[in-house]
Amino acid sequence: MADTETMPVPDAISRYLSGAREAETRFLADLVRLPSDNPPGDCAAHAARTAELLEGLGFTVERHVVPEAEVHANGMISAVNLVVRHRFGPGGKVIALNAHGDVVPPGEGWTRDPYGAEIVDGWMYGRGVAVSKSDFATYAFALLALRESGLELDGAVELHLTYDEEAGGAIGPGILLREKISQPDLAIAAGFSYAVVNAHNGCLHLEVQVDGRSAHAAMPFTGVDALQAANAALSALYATRGTLSATVSRIAGIGSPQLTVGLISGGINTNVVPDRVTFRLDRRMIPEENPQDVEDGLRRLIGAAVATVPGARATIRRILLAEPLTPLPGAEVLSAALCEEASRIMGETITTRGVPLYTDARHYAAAGVPIVLFGAGPHTIEEANAHRADERLKLDDLFKATEVVARALARLLR
């Protein structure tokens, strides 16, 4: 077989995609206009519409309905995983392209309709337009370009379009890989256009329930103040947070570990000693950290702090553990192809780096599948307004990313 590093990719891909821009824009707009917020995670209708659009492009779409019990256990209402498989030859590698269609709720502060897919000065606005409904379009049209190019390729490309990334990915990519619905050799997951991501942080979510004993506020000494105990735990956590910046990952783009307490609730009334306080924390872990060691340390810290209030007790429950992503052997062929094509198409040098997020890519890595992240989006999540008001995507980045993916796939399948 010829060397994919030196073999030129025919211009048929570029010619096809240049004529498909309006169709790709309509495809993405259709996806943005149909809500798929998670929570609440009622995503079956969006999956059904996506499948219809893909079939309209001539693809055969497998609909893998996630069993109701698993959906509910994952805190969602409905989920359907979509798989498209296209084989170009009898041999070669199977390369999976994964993006998620569930999105965070819009929240407040929008100046555009979050479901309007409005285009202003070349940017499309809407919830999920950048993270990551855009890569439904990127990957579908990249595969379409390969199919229509007439290139002699060997191998297969699969689209894995899932709907539970915001809830952890266990019933999306997790099921596809665990139940061997797909067994790819390599994978690319949703990302942005100006870097090929080969590493990311892990994440631990813990729920801490601090129990005391209620009492009348006129005689607080007859109770056990759960808020006092929770405050001791929170003070210990924030003191620890102040030390995390001293540790920095060796991987560019990752930075330091982070800790955030994002939710808190408790108490009965103003004149009652609180009998229970519950809070949830988010601990971001750099790839060099051991997740079990991090969790054990947090449990010891919280337990010791709560114990300073006699009679108080803490119950700690793990909500989520997302392992950090580190490069697997074999991922370098993906990175090389994507970096070279992206540098040519994006007009600047594109390299590999890490990001301080966590993604569904970790499920592929855990299954032994080398994976990197690349897709449609600007240089930073801040520029995209990802997960905040007025989320947006520059359409030119969508078109360029689609061409990059298509051309990289062509190199890998020849």
mmCIF file of C-alpha atoms in Angstrom:
data_model
loop_
_atom_site.group_PDB
_atom_site.id
_atom_site.type_symbol
_atom_site.label_atom_id
_atom_site.label_comp_id
_atom_site.label_asym_id
_atom_site.label_seq_id
_atom_site.Cartn_x
_atom_site.Cartn_y
_atom_site.Cartn_z
ATOM 1 C CA MET A 1 0.000 0.000 0.000
ATOM 2 C CA ALA A 2 1.259 3.496 -0.795
ATOM 3 C CA ASP A 3 2.506 5.763 1.971
ATOM 4 C CA THR A 4 -0.414 7.876 3.229
ATOM 5 C CA GLU A 5 2.007 10.570 4.344
ATOM 6 C CA THR A 6 3.001 11.366 0.748
ATOM 7 C CA MET A 7 -0.017 10.312 -1.285
ATOM 8 C CA PRO A 8 -1.936 13.410 -2.474
ATOM 9 C CA VAL A 9 -5.668 13.536 -1.852
ATOM 10 C CA PRO A 10 -7.630 14.311 -5.015
ATOM 11 C CA ASP A 11 -9.469 17.591 -5.241
ATOM 12 C CA ALA A 12 -12.757 15.709 -5.686
ATOM 13 C CA ILE A 13 -13.429 16.107 -1.966
ATOM 14 C CA SER A 14 -12.947 19.876 -2.068
ATOM 15 C CA ARG A 15 -15.058 20.245 -5.187
ATOM 16 C CA TYR A 16 -17.907 18.235 -3.693
ATOM 17 C CA LEU A 17 -17.933 20.085 -0.371
ATOM 18 C CA SER A 18 -17.772 23.521 -1.981
ATOM 19 C CA GLY A 19 -21.056 22.682 -3.687
ATOM 20 C CA ALA A 20 -22.642 21.269 -0.512
ATOM 21 C CA ARG A 21 -22.291 24.253 1.790
ATOM 22 C CA GLU A 22 -25.917 25.359 1.627
ATOM 23 C CA ALA A 23 -27.082 21.796 2.258
ATOM 24 C CA GLU A 24 -24.725 21.431 5.228
ATOM 25 C CA THR A 25 -25.931 24.740 6.668
ATOM 26 C CA ARG A 26 -29.571 23.646 6.363
ATOM 27 C CA PHE A 27 -28.724 20.296 7.963
ATOM 28 C CA LEU A 28 -27.149 21.991 10.995
ATOM 29 C CA ALA A 29 -29.908 24.583 11.300
ATOM 30 C CA ASP A 30 -32.513 21.822 11.378
ATOM 31 C CA LEU A 31 -30.670 20.166 14.273
ATOM 32 C CA VAL A 32 -30.335 23.403 16.242
ATOM 33 C CA ARG A 33 -34.015 24.315 15.875
ATOM 34 C CA LEU A 34 -35.160 21.108 17.588
ATOM 35 C CA PRO A 35 -34.419 21.219 21.353
ATOM 36 C CA SER A 36 -32.504 18.349 22.960
ATOM 37 C CA ASP A 37 -31.718 19.837 26.361
ATOM 38 C CA ASN A 38 -30.178 17.532 28.956
ATOM 39 C CA PRO A 39 -31.544 17.871 31.572
ATOM 40 C CA PRO A 40 -34.301 16.894 31.208
ATOM 41 C CA GLY A 41 -32.785 14.546 28.624
ATOM 42 C CA ASP A 42 -35.788 13.718 26.455
ATOM 43 C CA CYS A 43 -33.819 13.239 23.254
ATOM 44 C CA ALA A 44 -35.680 10.599 21.236
ATOM 45 C CA ALA A 45 -37.437 13.165 19.023
ATOM 46 C CA HIS A 46 -34.146 14.801 18.087
ATOM 47 C CA ALA A 47 -32.622 11.425 17.255
ATOM 48 C CA ALA A 48 -35.619 10.611 15.061
ATOM 49 C CA ARG A 49 -35.244 13.858 13.120
ATOM 50 C CA THR A 50 -31.487 13.371 12.772
ATOM 51 C CA ALA A 51 -32.045 9.879 11.394
ATOM 52 C CA GLU A 52 -34.508 11.273 8.842
ATOM 53 C CA LEU A 53 -31.998 13.892 7.713
ATOM 54 C CA LEU A 54 -29.236 11.305 7.373
ATOM 55 C CA GLU A 55 -31.498 9.009 5.393
ATOM 56 C CA GLY A 56 -32.272 11.978 3.170
ATOM 57 C CA LEU A 57 -28.543 12.059 2.388
ATOM 58 C CA GLY A 58 -28.700 8.416 1.341
ATOM 59 C CA PHE A 59 -27.286 6.816 4.494
ATOM 60 C CA THR A 60 -28.637 3.710 6.191
ATOM 61 C CA VAL A 61 -29.235 4.575 9.838
ATOM 62 C CA GLU A 62 -29.326 2.095 12.711
ATOM 63 C CA ARG A 63 -31.505 3.229 15.630
ATOM 64 C CA HIS A 64 -30.389 1.699 18.917
ATOM 65 C CA VAL A 65 -33.027 2.583 21.505
ATOM 66 C CA VAL A 66 -31.582 2.647 25.011
ATOM 67 C CA PRO A 67 -33.731 0.573 27.421
ATOM 68 C CA GLU A 68 -35.966 2.696 29.606
ATOM 69 C CA ALA A 69 -34.493 1.433 32.870
ATOM 70 C CA GLU A 70 -30.969 2.421 31.823
ATOM 71 C CA VAL A 71 -32.154 5.810 30.585
ATOM 72 C CA HIS A 72 -33.890 6.569 33.889
ATOM 73 C CA ALA A 73 -30.924 5.309 35.907
ATOM 74 C CA ASN A 74 -28.847 7.825 33.955
ATOM 75 C CA GLY A 75 -31.195 10.648 34.956
ATOM 76 C CA MET A 76 -32.744 11.024 31.516
ATOM 77 C CA ILE A 77 -36.150 10.498 29.870
ATOM 78 C CA SER A 78 -35.277 9.007 26.465
ATOM 79 C CA ALA A 79 -32.200 8.296 24.375
ATOM 80 C CA VAL A 80 -31.523 6.674 21.014
ATOM 81 C CA ASN A 81 -28.031 6.020 19.661
ATOM 82 C CA LEU A 82 -27.656 6.404 15.905
ATOM 83 C CA VAL A 83 -25.049 4.449 13.951
ATOM 84 C CA VAL A 84 -24.211 4.863 10.265
ATOM 85 C CA ARG A 85 -21.737 2.446 8.665
ATOM 86 C CA HIS A 86 -20.196 2.874 5.244
ATOM 87 C CA ARG A 87 -17.635 0.430 3.899
ATOM 88 C CA PHE A 88 -15.297 1.450 1.093
ATOM 89 C CA GLY A 89 -13.416 -1.808 0.650
ATOM 90 C CA PRO A 90 -13.063 -5.317 2.056
ATOM 91 C CA GLY A 91 -10.086 -4.561 4.315
ATOM 92 C CA GLY A 92 -8.626 -1.576 6.079
ATOM 93 C CA LYS A 93 -9.474 0.027 9.386
ATOM 94 C CA VAL A 94 -12.830 0.982 10.847
ATOM 95 C CA ILE A 95 -12.798 4.634 11.907
ATOM 96 C CA ALA A 96 -15.613 5.899 14.133
ATOM 97 C CA LEU A 97 -16.707 9.543 14.279
ATOM 98 C CA ASN A 98 -18.539 10.420 17.502
ATOM 99 C CA ALA A 99 -20.530 13.543 18.387
ATOM 100 C CA HIS A 100 -23.328 14.168 20.876
ATOM 101 C CA GLY A 101 -26.700 15.764 20.209
ATOM 102 C CA ASP A 102 -27.768 16.430 23.788
ATOM 103 C CA VAL A 103 -26.997 19.945 25.015
ATOM 104 C CA VAL A 104 -27.107 21.961 28.210
ATOM 105 C CA PRO A 105 -30.301 24.031 28.689
ATOM 106 C CA PRO A 106 -30.082 27.561 27.232
ATOM 107 C CA GLY A 107 -30.157 29.487 30.509
ATOM 108 C CA GLU A 108 -30.593 33.256 30.672
ATOM 109 C CA GLY A 109 -29.015 36.189 28.856
ATOM 110 C CA TRP A 110 -29.562 35.284 25.193
ATOM 111 C CA THR A 111 -29.856 38.065 22.632
ATOM 112 C CA ARG A 112 -30.814 35.544 19.915
ATOM 113 C CA ASP A 113 -33.386 32.770 19.905
ATOM 114 C CA PRO A 114 -31.499 29.762 21.348
ATOM 115 C CA TYR A 115 -33.419 27.534 18.933
ATOM 116 C CA GLY A 116 -33.471 29.957 16.027
ATOM 117 C CA ALA A 117 -30.303 28.954 14.135
ATOM 118 C CA GLU A 118 -30.058 32.612 13.151
ATOM 119 C CA ILE A 119 -27.110 33.535 10.938
ATOM 120 C CA VAL A 120 -25.482 36.918 11.584
ATOM 121 C CA ASP A 121 -22.243 38.040 9.884
ATOM 122 C CA GLY A 122 -21.378 34.462 8.997
ATOM 123 C CA TRP A 123 -22.024 33.055 12.496
ATOM 124 C CA MET A 124 -24.891 30.706 13.312
ATOM 125 C CA TYR A 125 -26.386 31.175 16.783
ATOM 126 C CA GLY A 126 -28.175 28.566 18.889
ATOM 127 C CA ARG A 127 -27.799 26.142 21.735
ATOM 128 C CA GLY A 128 -25.657 23.214 20.651
ATOM 129 C CA VAL A 129 -24.524 24.835 17.408
ATOM 130 C CA ALA A 130 -20.892 24.480 18.510
ATOM 131 C CA VAL A 131 -21.119 21.729 21.155
ATOM 132 C CA SER A 132 -21.660 19.503 19.387
ATOM 133 C CA LYS A 133 -24.515 19.440 16.860
ATOM 134 C CA SER A 134 -22.071 21.083 14.484
ATOM 135 C CA ASP A 135 -20.094 17.868 14.303
ATOM 136 C CA PHE A 136 -23.173 15.878 13.360
ATOM 137 C CA ALA A 137 -22.902 17.993 10.231
ATOM 138 C CA THR A 138 -19.088 17.907 10.025
ATOM 139 C CA TYR A 139 -18.913 14.142 10.154
ATOM 140 C CA ALA A 140 -21.984 13.392 8.041
ATOM 141 C CA PHE A 141 -20.854 15.650 5.196
ATOM 142 C CA ALA A 142 -17.231 14.487 5.444
ATOM 143 C CA LEU A 143 -18.466 10.919 4.956
ATOM 144 C CA LEU A 144 -20.785 12.081 2.185
ATOM 145 C CA ALA A 145 -17.847 13.741 0.418
ATOM 146 C CA LEU A 146 -15.822 10.529 0.607
ATOM 147 C CA ARG A 147 -18.735 8.531 -0.724
ATOM 148 C CA GLU A 148 -19.301 10.875 -3.620
ATOM 149 C CA SER A 149 -15.632 11.502 -4.454
ATOM 150 C CA GLY A 150 -15.072 8.211 -6.261
ATOM 151 C CA LEU A 151 -11.785 7.637 -4.405
ATOM 152 C CA GLU A 152 -10.530 4.085 -4.167
ATOM 153 C CA LEU A 153 -10.440 3.559 -0.417
ATOM 154 C CA ASP A 154 -10.131 0.510 1.799
ATOM 155 C CA GLY A 155 -11.807 0.395 5.189
ATOM 156 C CA ALA A 156 -14.960 1.738 6.782
ATOM 157 C CA VAL A 157 -16.254 4.887 8.430
ATOM 158 C CA GLU A 158 -18.948 4.862 11.102
ATOM 159 C CA LEU A 159 -20.951 7.737 12.547
ATOM 160 C CA HIS A 160 -21.726 7.351 16.249
ATOM 161 C CA LEU A 161 -24.322 10.010 17.101
ATOM 162 C CA THR A 162 -25.263 9.788 20.763
ATOM 163 C CA TYR A 163 -27.359 11.707 23.286
ATOM 164 C CA ASP A 164 -25.982 11.445 26.811
ATOM 165 C CA GLU A 165 -22.669 13.302 26.900
ATOM 166 C CA GLU A 166 -24.048 15.873 29.329
ATOM 167 C CA ALA A 167 -24.928 12.982 31.672
ATOM 168 C CA GLY A 168 -21.628 11.145 31.346
ATOM 169 C CA GLY A 169 -21.794 9.066 28.154
ATOM 170 C CA ALA A 170 -22.469 5.704 29.792
ATOM 171 C CA ILE A 171 -25.566 4.963 27.711
ATOM 172 C CA GLY A 172 -24.202 6.488 24.509
ATOM 173 C CA PRO A 173 -20.661 5.531 23.515
ATOM 174 C CA GLY A 174 -20.522 3.414 26.652
ATOM 175 C CA ILE A 175 -23.261 1.087 25.397
ATOM 176 C CA LEU A 176 -22.067 1.067 21.787
ATOM 177 C CA LEU A 177 -18.647 -0.150 22.877
ATOM 178 C CA ARG A 178 -19.615 -2.279 25.874
ATOM 179 C CA GLU A 179 -22.208 -4.252 23.937
ATOM 180 C CA LYS A 180 -19.908 -4.411 20.878
ATOM 181 C CA ILE A 181 -22.451 -2.731 18.636
ATOM 182 C CA SER A 182 -19.318 -1.171 17.211
ATOM 183 C CA GLN A 183 -15.687 -2.253 17.450
ATOM 184 C CA PRO A 184 -13.715 0.493 15.689
ATOM 185 C CA ASP A 185 -9.964 0.515 15.225
ATOM 186 C CA LEU A 186 -9.655 4.298 15.521
ATOM 187 C CA ALA A 187 -11.968 7.147 16.461
ATOM 188 C CA ILE A 188 -12.365 10.894 16.181
ATOM 189 C CA ALA A 189 -14.646 12.769 18.599
ATOM 190 C CA ALA A 190 -16.227 16.205 18.468
ATOM 191 C CA GLY A 191 -13.844 19.110 18.941
ATOM 192 C CA PHE A 192 -12.827 22.503 17.574
ATOM 193 C CA SER A 193 -10.989 23.329 14.360
ATOM 194 C CA TYR A 194 -7.786 24.937 15.594
ATOM 195 C CA ALA A 195 -6.237 22.073 17.566
ATOM 196 C CA VAL A 196 -6.187 18.304 17.553
ATOM 197 C CA VAL A 197 -6.890 17.269 21.139
ATOM 198 C CA ASN A 198 -5.229 14.093 22.363
ATOM 199 C CA ALA A 199 -5.600 14.504 26.132
ATOM 200 C CA HIS A 200 -8.110 15.959 28.566
ATOM 201 C CA ASN A 201 -8.902 16.208 32.240
ATOM 202 C CA GLY A 202 -10.888 13.724 34.234
ATOM 203 C CA CYS A 203 -13.781 14.726 36.454
ATOM 204 C CA LEU A 204 -15.157 13.524 39.776
ATOM 205 C CA HIS A 205 -18.576 14.572 41.053
ATOM 206 C CA LEU A 206 -19.394 13.845 44.690
ATOM 207 C CA GLU A 207 -22.610 14.488 46.604
ATOM 208 C CA VAL A 208 -22.046 15.150 50.296
ATOM 209 C CA GLN A 209 -24.959 14.812 52.718
ATOM 210 C CA VAL A 210 -24.272 16.208 56.186
ATOM 211 C CA ASP A 211 -26.756 15.124 58.852
ATOM 212 C CA GLY A 212 -27.277 16.641 62.283
ATOM 213 C CA ARG A 213 -30.320 16.975 64.545
ATOM 214 C CA SER A 214 -32.904 19.740 64.429
ATOM 215 C CA ALA A 215 -33.686 21.914 67.423
ATOM 216 C CA HIS A 216 -35.523 25.118 68.252
ATOM 217 C CA ALA A 217 -33.442 28.186 67.494
ATOM 218 C CA ALA A 218 -34.061 29.371 71.062
ATOM 219 C CA MET A 219 -32.047 26.364 72.283
ATOM 220 C CA PRO A 220 -29.644 25.485 69.468
ATOM 221 C CA PHE A 221 -27.369 23.598 71.894
ATOM 222 C CA THR A 222 -29.995 20.822 72.081
ATOM 223 C CA GLY A 223 -29.458 19.953 68.422
ATOM 224 C CA VAL A 224 -26.594 19.201 66.061
ATOM 225 C CA ASP A 225 -26.105 21.942 63.484
ATOM 226 C CA ALA A 226 -25.667 20.286 60.079
ATOM 227 C CA LEU A 227 -24.843 23.631 58.482
ATOM 228 C CA GLN A 228 -22.026 24.225 60.955
ATOM 229 C CA ALA A 229 -20.591 20.821 60.051
ATOM 230 C CA ALA A 230 -21.091 21.441 56.325
ATOM 231 C CA ASN A 231 -19.371 24.804 56.707
ATOM 232 C CA ALA A 232 -16.359 23.056 58.240
ATOM 233 C CA ALA A 233 -16.257 20.723 55.254
ATOM 234 C CA LEU A 234 -16.620 23.568 52.781
ATOM 235 C CA SER A 235 -13.883 25.579 54.487
ATOM 236 C CA ALA A 236 -11.544 22.587 54.265
ATOM 237 C CA LEU A 237 -12.389 22.107 50.578
ATOM 238 C CA TYR A 238 -11.807 25.756 49.705
ATOM 239 C CA ALA A 239 -8.516 25.727 51.584
ATOM 240 C CA THR A 240 -7.469 22.725 49.516
ATOM 241 C CA ARG A 241 -8.595 24.443 46.312
ATOM 242 C CA GLY A 242 -6.107 27.197 47.022
ATOM 243 C CA THR A 243 -3.236 24.715 46.831
ATOM 244 C CA LEU A 244 -4.186 23.085 43.504
ATOM 245 C CA SER A 245 -2.594 25.735 41.297
ATOM 246 C CA ALA A 246 0.826 24.567 42.469
ATOM 247 C CA THR A 247 0.350 21.402 40.388
ATOM 248 C CA VAL A 248 0.478 21.845 36.610
ATOM 249 C CA SER A 249 0.107 19.132 33.994
ATOM 250 C CA ARG A 250 3.027 18.443 31.684
ATOM 251 C CA ILE A 251 0.538 18.395 28.786
ATOM 252 C CA ALA A 252 0.026 21.752 27.066
ATOM 253 C CA GLY A 253 -3.498 23.104 27.443
ATOM 254 C CA ILE A 254 -4.464 21.094 30.538
ATOM 255 C CA GLY A 255 -3.326 23.425 33.313
ATOM 256 C CA SER A 256 -3.955 22.654 36.992
ATOM 257 C CA PRO A 257 -6.534 20.573 38.869
ATOM 258 C CA GLN A 258 -9.704 22.454 39.808
ATOM 259 C CA LEU A 259 -12.376 22.165 42.513
ATOM 260 C CA THR A 260 -15.827 23.757 42.497
ATOM 261 C CA VAL A 261 -18.806 23.395 44.830
ATOM 262 C CA GLY A 262 -21.695 23.967 42.458
ATOM 263 C CA LEU A 263 -24.864 23.075 44.383
ATOM 264 C CA ILE A 264 -25.962 23.389 48.009
ATOM 265 C CA SER A 265 -29.291 22.980 49.786
ATOM 266 C CA GLY A 266 -30.569 22.383 53.312
ATOM 267 C CA GLY A 267 -32.334 23.582 56.390
ATOM 268 C CA ILE A 268 -35.983 23.608 57.490
ATOM 269 C CA ASN A 269 -36.777 27.181 58.489
ATOM 270 C CA THR A 270 -35.095 30.309 59.783
ATOM 271 C CA ASN A 271 -35.868 29.433 63.396
ATOM 272 C CA VAL A 272 -34.790 25.789 63.268
ATOM 273 C CA VAL A 273 -31.297 24.340 63.644
ATOM 274 C CA PRO A 274 -30.587 22.684 60.252
ATOM 275 C CA ASP A 275 -30.796 18.909 60.416
ATOM 276 C CA ARG A 276 -29.420 18.271 56.910
ATOM 277 C CA VAL A 277 -27.299 20.069 54.343
ATOM 278 C CA THR A 278 -26.396 18.609 50.960
ATOM 279 C CA PHE A 279 -23.854 19.889 48.483
ATOM 280 C CA ARG A 280 -22.217 18.664 45.305
ATOM 281 C CA LEU A 281 -18.646 19.228 44.214
ATOM 282 C CA ASP A 282 -16.796 18.987 40.923
ATOM 283 C CA ARG A 283 -13.120 18.012 41.039
ATOM 284 C CA ARG A 284 -11.236 18.236 37.717
ATOM 285 C CA MET A 285 -8.253 15.894 37.564
ATOM 286 C CA ILE A 286 -5.220 16.288 35.337
ATOM 287 C CA PRO A 287 -4.019 13.179 33.476
ATOM 288 C CA GLU A 288 -1.091 12.742 35.901
ATOM 289 C CA GLU A 289 -3.458 12.263 38.857
ATOM 290 C CA ASN A 290 -4.875 8.937 40.017
ATOM 291 C CA PRO A 291 -8.687 9.309 40.244
ATOM 292 C CA GLN A 292 -9.038 6.839 43.121
ATOM 293 C CA ASP A 293 -6.391 8.642 45.142
ATOM 294 C CA VAL A 294 -8.171 11.953 44.525
ATOM 295 C CA GLU A 295 -11.520 10.538 45.654
ATOM 296 C CA ASP A 296 -10.052 8.864 48.724
ATOM 297 C CA GLY A 297 -8.356 12.101 49.717
ATOM 298 C CA LEU A 298 -11.559 14.121 49.390
ATOM 299 C CA ARG A 299 -13.502 11.589 51.439
ATOM 300 C CA ARG A 300 -10.925 11.745 54.243
ATOM 301 C CA LEU A 301 -10.847 15.542 54.162
ATOM 302 C CA ILE A 302 -14.634 15.924 54.323
ATOM 303 C CA GLY A 303 -15.061 13.213 56.956
ATOM 304 C CA ALA A 304 -12.455 14.763 59.249
ATOM 305 C CA ALA A 305 -13.952 18.256 58.899
ATOM 306 C CA VAL A 306 -17.512 17.135 59.649
ATOM 307 C CA ALA A 307 -16.267 15.171 62.675
ATOM 308 C CA THR A 308 -15.205 18.454 64.304
ATOM 309 C CA VAL A 309 -18.893 19.022 65.068
ATOM 310 C CA PRO A 310 -19.879 16.352 67.624
ATOM 311 C CA GLY A 311 -22.870 14.294 66.524
ATOM 312 C CA ALA A 312 -22.715 15.331 62.850
ATOM 313 C CA ARG A 313 -22.086 12.722 60.183
ATOM 314 C CA ALA A 314 -21.323 12.800 56.489
ATOM 315 C CA THR A 315 -22.536 10.460 53.756
ATOM 316 C CA ILE A 316 -20.605 10.802 50.508
ATOM 317 C CA ARG A 317 -21.900 9.446 47.218
ATOM 318 C CA ARG A 318 -20.065 9.365 43.915
ATOM 319 C CA ILE A 319 -22.204 10.839 41.129
ATOM 320 C CA LEU A 320 -19.709 10.703 38.274
ATOM 321 C CA LEU A 321 -16.174 9.527 37.638
ATOM 322 C CA ALA A 322 -14.789 10.440 34.225
ATOM 323 C CA GLU A 323 -11.274 9.158 33.692
ATOM 324 C CA PRO A 324 -8.701 11.522 32.151
ATOM 325 C CA LEU A 325 -7.832 10.977 28.494
ATOM 326 C CA THR A 326 -4.220 10.226 27.629
ATOM 327 C CA PRO A 327 -2.903 9.279 24.186
ATOM 328 C CA LEU A 328 -3.020 5.578 23.292
ATOM 329 C CA PRO A 329 -0.552 3.960 20.891
ATOM 330 C CA GLY A 330 -1.982 4.374 17.401
ATOM 331 C CA ALA A 331 -3.514 7.790 18.035
ATOM 332 C CA GLU A 332 -0.484 9.417 16.442
ATOM 333 C CA VAL A 333 -1.633 8.393 12.943
ATOM 334 C CA LEU A 334 -4.894 10.246 13.534
ATOM 335 C CA SER A 335 -3.097 13.295 14.904
ATOM 336 C CA ALA A 336 -0.616 13.382 12.016
ATOM 337 C CA ALA A 337 -3.282 13.212 9.324
ATOM 338 C CA LEU A 338 -5.553 15.764 10.994
ATOM 339 C CA CYS A 339 -2.765 18.209 11.893
ATOM 340 C CA GLU A 340 -1.357 18.220 8.376
ATOM 341 C CA GLU A 341 -4.715 18.650 6.662
ATOM 342 C CA ALA A 342 -5.933 21.198 9.221
ATOM 343 C CA SER A 343 -2.761 23.270 8.883
ATOM 344 C CA ARG A 344 -3.316 23.407 5.133
ATOM 345 C CA ILE A 345 -7.056 24.161 5.275
ATOM 346 C CA MET A 346 -7.204 26.434 8.357
ATOM 347 C CA GLY A 347 -4.269 28.530 7.170
ATOM 348 C CA GLU A 348 -2.213 28.258 10.345
ATOM 349 C CA THR A 349 -0.121 25.621 12.084
ATOM 350 C CA ILE A 350 -2.364 23.150 13.883
ATOM 351 C CA THR A 351 -0.820 20.969 16.571
ATOM 352 C CA THR A 352 -1.920 18.523 19.253
ATOM 353 C CA ARG A 353 -2.777 19.728 22.746
ATOM 354 C CA GLY A 354 -4.852 18.915 25.806
ATOM 355 C CA VAL A 355 -7.982 20.635 27.114
ATOM 356 C CA PRO A 356 -9.204 21.125 30.705
ATOM 357 C CA LEU A 357 -12.554 19.480 29.937
ATOM 358 C CA TYR A 358 -13.794 15.911 29.954
ATOM 359 C CA THR A 359 -15.544 14.272 27.012
ATOM 360 C CA ASP A 360 -16.995 11.039 25.683
ATOM 361 C CA ALA A 361 -13.614 10.310 24.088
ATOM 362 C CA ARG A 362 -12.604 8.636 27.341
ATOM 363 C CA HIS A 363 -15.054 5.773 26.682
ATOM 364 C CA TYR A 364 -13.242 4.898 23.468
ATOM 365 C CA ALA A 365 -9.853 5.094 25.158
ATOM 366 C CA ALA A 366 -11.106 2.869 27.982
ATOM 367 C CA ALA A 367 -12.111 0.311 25.347
ATOM 368 C CA GLY A 368 -8.609 0.451 23.863
ATOM 369 C CA VAL A 369 -9.574 2.537 20.831
ATOM 370 C CA PRO A 370 -7.028 5.273 19.963
ATOM 371 C CA ILE A 371 -8.928 8.545 19.715
ATOM 372 C CA VAL A 372 -8.409 12.284 19.230
ATOM 373 C CA LEU A 373 -10.819 15.211 19.138
ATOM 374 C CA PHE A 374 -11.310 17.433 16.115
ATOM 375 C CA GLY A 375 -14.331 19.147 14.631
ATOM 376 C CA ALA A 376 -15.986 22.475 13.885
ATOM 377 C CA GLY A 377 -15.372 25.439 16.137
ATOM 378 C CA PRO A 378 -13.232 28.504 16.856
ATOM 379 C CA HIS A 379 -9.960 28.727 18.760
ATOM 380 C CA THR A 380 -11.550 28.679 22.239
ATOM 381 C CA ILE A 381 -14.743 27.637 23.969
ATOM 382 C CA GLU A 382 -15.097 31.243 25.151
ATOM 383 C CA GLU A 383 -15.189 32.487 21.544
ATOM 384 C CA ALA A 384 -17.922 29.942 20.820
ATOM 385 C CA ASN A 385 -19.902 30.955 23.951
ATOM 386 C CA ALA A 386 -20.101 27.229 24.631
ATOM 387 C CA HIS A 387 -22.437 26.350 27.525
ATOM 388 C CA ARG A 388 -23.475 29.983 27.915
ATOM 389 C CA ALA A 389 -25.750 32.546 26.248
ATOM 390 C CA ASP A 390 -25.450 33.228 22.510
ATOM 391 C CA GLU A 391 -23.568 30.051 21.648
ATOM 392 C CA ARG A 392 -22.324 30.443 18.099
ATOM 393 C CA LEU A 393 -20.327 28.876 15.281
ATOM 394 C CA LYS A 394 -18.584 30.513 12.355
ATOM 395 C CA LEU A 395 -19.908 28.698 9.297
ATOM 396 C CA ASP A 396 -16.573 29.046 7.540
ATOM 397 C CA ASP A 397 -15.025 26.950 10.339
ATOM 398 C CA LEU A 398 -17.728 24.331 9.821
ATOM 399 C CA PHE A 399 -16.957 24.075 6.111
ATOM 400 C CA LYS A 400 -13.205 23.969 6.675
ATOM 401 C CA ALA A 401 -13.428 21.359 9.445
ATOM 402 C CA THR A 402 -15.582 19.168 7.230
ATOM 403 C CA GLU A 403 -12.960 19.256 4.510
ATOM 404 C CA VAL A 404 -10.171 18.547 6.995
ATOM 405 C CA VAL A 405 -11.952 15.478 8.353
ATOM 406 C CA ALA A 406 -12.809 14.178 4.888
ATOM 407 C CA ARG A 407 -9.268 14.592 3.590
ATOM 408 C CA ALA A 408 -7.726 13.063 6.722
ATOM 409 C CA LEU A 409 -10.049 10.067 6.446
ATOM 410 C CA ALA A 410 -9.081 9.644 2.804
ATOM 411 C CA ARG A 411 -5.412 9.486 3.811
ATOM 412 C CA LEU A 412 -6.092 6.965 6.553
ATOM 413 C CA LEU A 413 -8.186 4.679 4.338
ATOM 414 C CA ARG A 414 -5.771 4.419 1.394
#
